[in-house]
Structure formats: C-alpha cells, structure tokens
Amino acid sequence: MADQPPPQSRRRCDPAEWVDRYGDALLRFAGARVASREAAEDLVQDAFLAAFRHREKFDGKSAFGTWLISILRNKIVDHFRKSGRTLEMSDDELIESLKPFNAKGKWSKSPANWRSAPDRLAENAEFWGIFQTCLGDLPAHLAQAFKLREIDSTSIDEMTRLTGVTSKNLAVRLHRARLLLRSCLEKKWFCRGDKGPK
Amino acid sequence: MKKQESVPLLLSCREASRLISEALDRELTRRERWALRIHTIMCSACRRFSAQLIVLRQTVGKMPDRFRQQWPAQPTRLSQERRATIKRLLAEAGRRESQN
C-alpha cells in the first residue's frame, strides 16, 4: 500500500506536461528578476529538473505551480550569489573608466538640467528605446538592481531576500546604476547635440 | 549604522551623490540630512543630479504597459527550442531513474 504513490502525484508524473502547463509562468517569474532571457530560461530549466528529482517531496498541500515557483526562487537566489561575486571587480573598473568624479570628488562634468516632464517623457516610444539601450549597457547585476527597485518597485527588504545581497551593498549598486544610467541618458537623449527634446 | 552616523558635515560631490541616491531607498539619518542640505545649498551640480534621479523615478513609474510588455528582458513565453530541450532532459532523467 505504501508503495503506491497517491493518485494525485501519479497524475503529475508526465513531466512533459509540466513544461507546457507551467513553463510560461515560471519564465515570467524568472524574467522579471534576472537580466537576460537566456539566464531566465536556464533557471527555469534547472528548476524543472530539480522538481523532477525531488517530486516525491511535493506533498500536495500547496498548488503544484506554487511548489515549482518556490524551487525556481531558490535557483534565482543561487544565481544572484554566483553572479554578484564574479562581477564586483569589473564593475569598479567600469565606474573608474567613466570617471564621474575627479580626484577631489567633484563632478568631472556637471549634470545638466533635463527640463523634462515625466508625463510626456513616459509617452515617448523613442525615449524608451534609448532607455532600454542604456539599461542594457550596464553590468547585469547593476541593471538588475535598478530594474527591481525602480521598474518593479521592489522594497529594499525584499531585494535583500531575493538577491542575498546586503542592503549596504545594494545601496552601492543602486548608486552606481543611477550614475551610469543618468550619464548615458544625458548623452543619448537629454543633451544629444545639445538640442534634445524639451 | 555607526559608519552612516560618521559622515563628514562637509561632503564631496561623490559622497553627496551617494546620499542623494540612498535617500530614494531609505530614510537618511539626521546628520546625513544636514550634511546633504549644506552641500546642495552650495552645489548646483548636485541639485541637478538629485532632480535627474527624481525625473528618472517618476518617468519609469509611468512607463506605459505597452512598453513594459515589449521589454525584452521580461519574456512572457518559453521559447520553442528551450521547451523541447527541457522535455528531452526530463525524459532522459526519467529513463535513467527507471534503469536503476
């Protein structure tokens, strides 16, 4: 009797069906949290394989989709741990090469007056194209920090849980991301040829 | 926490820009607020930096759904190739298990 899996888990045993049924939802969850589609799809793949290996642990108390998401969430946390460490150095180098501040800590080039109304700017498709380019130029972990904080309005507490990065470190990342992004937007949009749109 | 309390009262632009950024994510300490106020009274560049970050936040906050949806980094569907790869890997894992 004990050898017989409960009927519910037997029904779950065609894993190909999991992919069709939950694949897109998992991808959306991962895609909102990591920088590239490639990374998101890798994580979804890892999550499905881990779910298959541990399928006996699914107790049926929560929905199957919820269980899959919890596995995916752990994969995302691991992903941030790994990528955060390997990228820290190149990130410093990048900021140095851009030199937003001189040796005395003053702005090398003073930020401009953007004179833009957020309402009108937000309706401008061309602006979002430039915005995407600039965000895409940031190192992945900086783009990710900005995206979580500003685009998804994630709280700092939730970000520390999700990324496993301390709030102090997140503050450093957000500062760098904002410095790089504003510099790029100023060059490519607000002051292009010094006659950017009002 | 101790470290944040020990910000100098006279900030460089580099330090001021860090506090301007952090003010968007947490409440600054009284000392940090003072130091920042003193700096920005005198420094128009940092005032503009601060204004830029606010424009950026407000604009991003108003990003229309149609741009949000076509955001390439936020895919909505698993690609066909990946779907096939995962199914194949799952089938292989299943076969390995039943052989053991």
Coordinates of C-alpha atoms in Angstrom, one line a residue:
Chain A
M1 CA 0.0 0.0 0.0
A2 CA 2.7 2.4 1.0
D3 CA 4.5 1.7 -2.3
Q4 CA 1.6 3.1 -4.3
P5 CA 2.0 6.8 -5.0
P6 CA -1.1 8.7 -4.3
P7 CA -3.2 9.2 -7.4
Q8 CA -2.5 12.9 -7.5
S9 CA 1.2 12.5 -7.7
R10 CA 0.9 9.9 -10.3
R11 CA -1.0 12.3 -12.4
R12 CA 1.9 14.7 -12.1
C13 CA 4.2 12.1 -13.5
D14 CA 4.2 13.2 -17.1
P15 CA 6.8 15.9 -16.8
A16 CA 6.4 17.0 -20.4
E17 CA 3.0 18.2 -19.4
W18 CA 4.5 20.3 -16.6
V19 CA 6.6 22.2 -19.2
D20 CA 3.5 23.1 -21.3
R21 CA 1.4 23.9 -18.3
Y22 CA 3.8 25.9 -16.1
G23 CA 6.7 26.8 -18.3
D24 CA 5.5 30.3 -19.3
A25 CA 4.5 31.2 -15.8
L26 CA 7.9 30.2 -14.5
L27 CA 9.6 32.1 -17.3
R28 CA 7.7 35.3 -16.4
F29 CA 8.7 34.9 -12.8
A30 CA 12.4 34.5 -13.6
G31 CA 12.3 37.0 -16.4
A32 CA 11.1 39.8 -14.1
R33 CA 14.1 39.1 -11.8
V34 CA 17.2 38.3 -13.8
A35 CA 18.8 40.4 -16.5
S36 CA 18.6 38.3 -19.7
R37 CA 16.2 35.8 -21.3
E38 CA 19.0 33.3 -21.6
A39 CA 19.6 33.4 -17.8
A40 CA 15.9 33.2 -17.1
E41 CA 15.4 30.2 -19.4
D42 CA 18.4 28.4 -17.8
L43 CA 16.9 28.9 -14.4
V44 CA 13.5 27.6 -15.5
Q45 CA 15.3 24.5 -16.9
D46 CA 17.2 24.0 -13.7
A47 CA 14.0 24.4 -11.7
F48 CA 12.1 21.8 -13.7
L49 CA 14.9 19.3 -13.4
A50 CA 15.2 19.8 -9.7
A51 CA 11.4 19.5 -9.4
F52 CA 11.6 16.2 -11.2
R53 CA 14.4 14.8 -9.0
H54 CA 12.5 15.8 -5.8
R55 CA 9.0 15.1 -7.0
E56 CA 8.3 12.8 -4.0
K57 CA 8.7 15.8 -1.8
F58 CA 5.7 17.5 -3.2
D59 CA 3.1 16.9 -0.5
G60 CA 0.0 18.3 -2.3
K61 CA -0.6 20.8 0.4
S62 CA 0.0 23.8 -1.9
A63 CA -0.7 24.0 -5.6
F64 CA 1.8 22.3 -7.8
G65 CA 2.6 25.6 -9.6
T66 CA 3.3 27.3 -6.2
W67 CA 5.7 24.5 -5.4
L68 CA 7.5 24.9 -8.7
I69 CA 7.8 28.7 -8.1
S70 CA 9.4 28.1 -4.7
I71 CA 12.0 25.8 -6.3
L72 CA 12.6 28.4 -9.0
R73 CA 13.0 31.1 -6.4
N74 CA 15.8 29.2 -4.7
K75 CA 17.5 28.8 -8.1
I76 CA 17.3 32.6 -8.6
V77 CA 18.9 33.2 -5.1
D78 CA 21.8 30.9 -6.1
H79 CA 22.1 32.7 -9.4
F80 CA 22.5 36.1 -7.7
R81 CA 25.0 34.8 -5.3
K82 CA 27.2 33.5 -8.0
S83 CA 26.9 36.4 -10.5
G84 CA 27.3 39.0 -7.7
R85 CA 30.7 37.8 -6.7
T86 CA 32.2 37.4 -10.1
L87 CA 31.1 40.8 -11.4
E88 CA 32.1 43.0 -8.5
M89 CA 35.6 43.8 -9.8
S90 CA 34.7 44.7 -13.4
D91 CA 32.0 46.9 -12.0
D92 CA 34.6 49.0 -10.1
E93 CA 36.7 49.2 -13.2
L94 CA 33.8 50.4 -15.2
I95 CA 32.9 53.2 -12.9
E96 CA 36.6 54.2 -12.8
S97 CA 36.8 54.3 -16.5
L98 CA 33.8 56.6 -16.7
K99 CA 35.2 58.9 -14.1
P100 CA 32.0 60.7 -13.0
F101 CA 34.1 62.5 -10.3
N102 CA 37.6 63.9 -10.4
A103 CA 40.3 63.2 -7.8
K104 CA 38.9 65.8 -5.4
G105 CA 35.4 64.1 -5.6
K106 CA 33.8 66.9 -7.7
W107 CA 31.7 66.1 -10.8
S108 CA 34.0 65.8 -13.8
K109 CA 31.1 67.1 -15.9
S110 CA 28.3 68.8 -14.2
P111 CA 24.9 67.1 -14.7
A112 CA 22.6 69.1 -16.9
N113 CA 19.1 70.5 -16.4
W114 CA 16.9 67.9 -18.1
R115 CA 13.9 70.1 -18.2
S116 CA 11.5 67.2 -18.9
A117 CA 8.1 66.4 -17.7
P118 CA 7.8 62.7 -16.7
D119 CA 4.2 62.5 -18.1
R120 CA 5.2 63.5 -21.6
L121 CA 8.5 61.6 -21.5
A122 CA 6.7 58.4 -20.5
E123 CA 4.6 58.6 -23.6
N124 CA 7.6 58.8 -25.9
A125 CA 8.4 55.5 -27.6
E126 CA 11.7 56.8 -28.8
F127 CA 12.8 57.6 -25.2
W128 CA 12.0 54.0 -24.1
G129 CA 14.2 52.7 -26.9
I130 CA 17.1 54.8 -25.7
F131 CA 16.3 53.9 -22.1
Q132 CA 16.5 50.2 -22.9
T133 CA 19.8 50.6 -24.7
C134 CA 21.3 52.4 -21.7
L135 CA 20.0 49.9 -19.2
G136 CA 21.3 47.1 -21.4
D137 CA 24.8 48.7 -21.3
L138 CA 25.0 48.4 -17.5
P139 CA 26.7 45.3 -16.0
A140 CA 23.9 42.8 -15.4
H141 CA 23.9 43.0 -11.6
L142 CA 23.6 46.8 -11.7
A143 CA 20.8 46.7 -14.3
Q144 CA 19.1 44.1 -12.2
A145 CA 19.3 46.2 -9.1
F146 CA 17.8 49.2 -10.9
K147 CA 15.1 47.1 -12.5
L148 CA 14.0 45.5 -9.3
R149 CA 14.0 48.8 -7.4
E150 CA 12.7 51.3 -10.0
I151 CA 10.7 49.3 -12.6
D152 CA 9.2 46.7 -10.3
S153 CA 9.2 49.0 -7.1
T154 CA 10.6 46.2 -5.0
S155 CA 11.3 47.2 -1.4
I156 CA 14.9 47.0 -0.2
D157 CA 14.0 44.3 2.3
E158 CA 12.5 42.1 -0.4
M159 CA 15.6 42.8 -2.6
T160 CA 18.0 41.6 0.1
R161 CA 15.9 38.4 0.5
L162 CA 15.7 37.8 -3.3
T163 CA 19.3 38.6 -4.2
G164 CA 21.1 37.6 -0.9
V165 CA 23.0 40.9 -1.1
T166 CA 23.2 43.1 2.0
S167 CA 21.3 46.4 2.0
K168 CA 24.6 48.3 2.2
N169 CA 25.8 46.5 -0.9
L170 CA 22.5 47.1 -2.7
A171 CA 22.9 50.9 -1.9
V172 CA 26.3 50.8 -3.6
R173 CA 24.9 49.0 -6.6
L174 CA 21.9 51.4 -6.9
H175 CA 24.2 54.4 -6.7
R176 CA 26.4 53.1 -9.4
A177 CA 23.5 52.0 -11.6
R178 CA 21.9 55.5 -11.3
L179 CA 25.2 57.3 -12.0
L180 CA 25.8 55.2 -15.2
L181 CA 22.2 55.4 -16.4
R182 CA 21.8 59.1 -16.0
S183 CA 25.1 59.7 -17.7
C184 CA 24.1 57.5 -20.7
L185 CA 20.6 59.1 -20.9
E186 CA 22.1 62.6 -20.8
K187 CA 24.4 61.8 -23.6
K188 CA 22.0 59.8 -25.8
W189 CA 18.8 61.7 -25.1
F190 CA 18.6 64.8 -22.9
C191 CA 21.6 66.5 -24.4
R192 CA 22.2 64.8 -27.7
G193 CA 23.8 67.5 -29.8
D194 CA 22.7 69.9 -27.0
K195 CA 19.3 70.2 -28.6
G196 CA 17.4 67.3 -27.0
P197 CA 13.6 67.4 -26.8
K198 CA 12.2 69.8 -24.3
Chain B
M1 CA 24.9 52.1 11.4
K2 CA 27.9 53.7 13.2
K3 CA 29.5 54.3 9.9
Q4 CA 26.5 56.1 8.5
E5 CA 26.4 58.4 11.5
S6 CA 30.0 59.4 10.9
V7 CA 29.5 61.1 7.6
P8 CA 31.5 64.3 7.5
L9 CA 29.5 67.5 7.6
L10 CA 31.3 68.8 4.5
L11 CA 30.7 66.4 1.7
S12 CA 32.3 65.9 -1.6
C13 CA 30.0 65.6 -4.7
R14 CA 30.9 61.9 -4.8
E15 CA 29.7 61.5 -1.2
A16 CA 26.7 63.8 -1.7
S17 CA 25.6 61.8 -4.8
R18 CA 25.7 58.6 -2.8
L19 CA 23.4 60.1 -0.1
I20 CA 21.1 61.6 -2.8
S21 CA 20.8 58.1 -4.3
E22 CA 20.3 56.4 -0.9
A23 CA 17.6 58.9 0.1
L24 CA 15.4 57.2 -2.6
D25 CA 15.7 53.9 -0.8
R26 CA 15.8 54.6 2.9
E27 CA 15.4 57.4 5.4
L28 CA 18.6 59.3 5.9
T29 CA 19.9 59.9 9.5
R30 CA 19.6 63.5 10.9
R31 CA 23.3 64.1 10.4
E32 CA 23.2 62.8 6.8
R33 CA 20.3 65.1 6.0
W34 CA 22.1 68.1 7.4
A35 CA 25.3 67.3 5.6
L36 CA 23.4 66.9 2.3
R37 CA 21.4 70.1 2.8
I38 CA 24.6 72.1 3.5
H39 CA 26.2 70.6 0.4
T40 CA 23.3 71.1 -2.0
I41 CA 22.7 74.7 -0.9
M42 CA 26.1 75.5 -2.4
C43 CA 26.3 72.9 -5.2
S44 CA 24.1 73.3 -8.3
A45 CA 25.5 70.2 -9.9
C46 CA 24.3 68.0 -7.1
R47 CA 20.9 69.7 -7.1
R48 CA 20.6 68.9 -10.8
F49 CA 21.7 65.3 -10.1
S50 CA 19.0 65.0 -7.5
A51 CA 16.4 66.4 -9.9
Q52 CA 17.5 64.0 -12.6
L53 CA 17.0 61.0 -10.3
I54 CA 13.5 62.2 -9.5
V55 CA 12.7 62.7 -13.1
L56 CA 14.0 59.2 -13.8
R57 CA 12.0 57.6 -11.0
Q58 CA 8.7 59.4 -11.9
T59 CA 9.2 58.6 -15.6
V60 CA 9.9 54.9 -15.0
G61 CA 6.9 54.8 -12.7
K62 CA 4.7 56.0 -15.5
M63 CA 6.1 53.6 -18.1
P64 CA 3.0 52.6 -20.1
D65 CA 2.1 48.9 -20.2
R66 CA 2.7 48.7 -23.9
F67 CA 6.4 49.4 -23.3
R68 CA 6.6 47.2 -20.2
Q69 CA 5.2 44.3 -22.3
Q70 CA 7.7 44.6 -25.1
W71 CA 10.5 44.7 -22.6
P72 CA 12.9 42.1 -24.0
A73 CA 14.4 41.2 -20.6
Q74 CA 10.9 40.3 -19.4
P75 CA 10.0 37.5 -21.7
T76 CA 6.5 36.1 -21.5
R77 CA 6.8 32.8 -23.2
L78 CA 9.3 30.0 -23.0
S79 CA 11.0 29.6 -26.5
Q80 CA 10.1 26.5 -28.5
E81 CA 13.7 25.3 -28.5
R82 CA 14.0 25.6 -24.8
R83 CA 10.7 23.9 -24.3
A84 CA 11.9 21.0 -26.3
T85 CA 15.2 20.9 -24.5
I86 CA 13.6 20.7 -21.1
K87 CA 11.2 18.0 -22.2
R88 CA 14.1 16.0 -23.6
L89 CA 16.2 16.4 -20.4
L90 CA 13.2 15.4 -18.2
A91 CA 12.6 12.3 -20.4
E92 CA 16.3 11.3 -20.1
A93 CA 16.2 11.8 -16.3
G94 CA 13.1 9.6 -16.1
R95 CA 14.7 6.9 -18.2
R96 CA 17.9 6.9 -16.1
E97 CA 15.8 6.6 -13.0
S98 CA 13.8 3.6 -14.3
Q99 CA 17.0 1.8 -15.3
N100 CA 18.4 2.0 -11.8

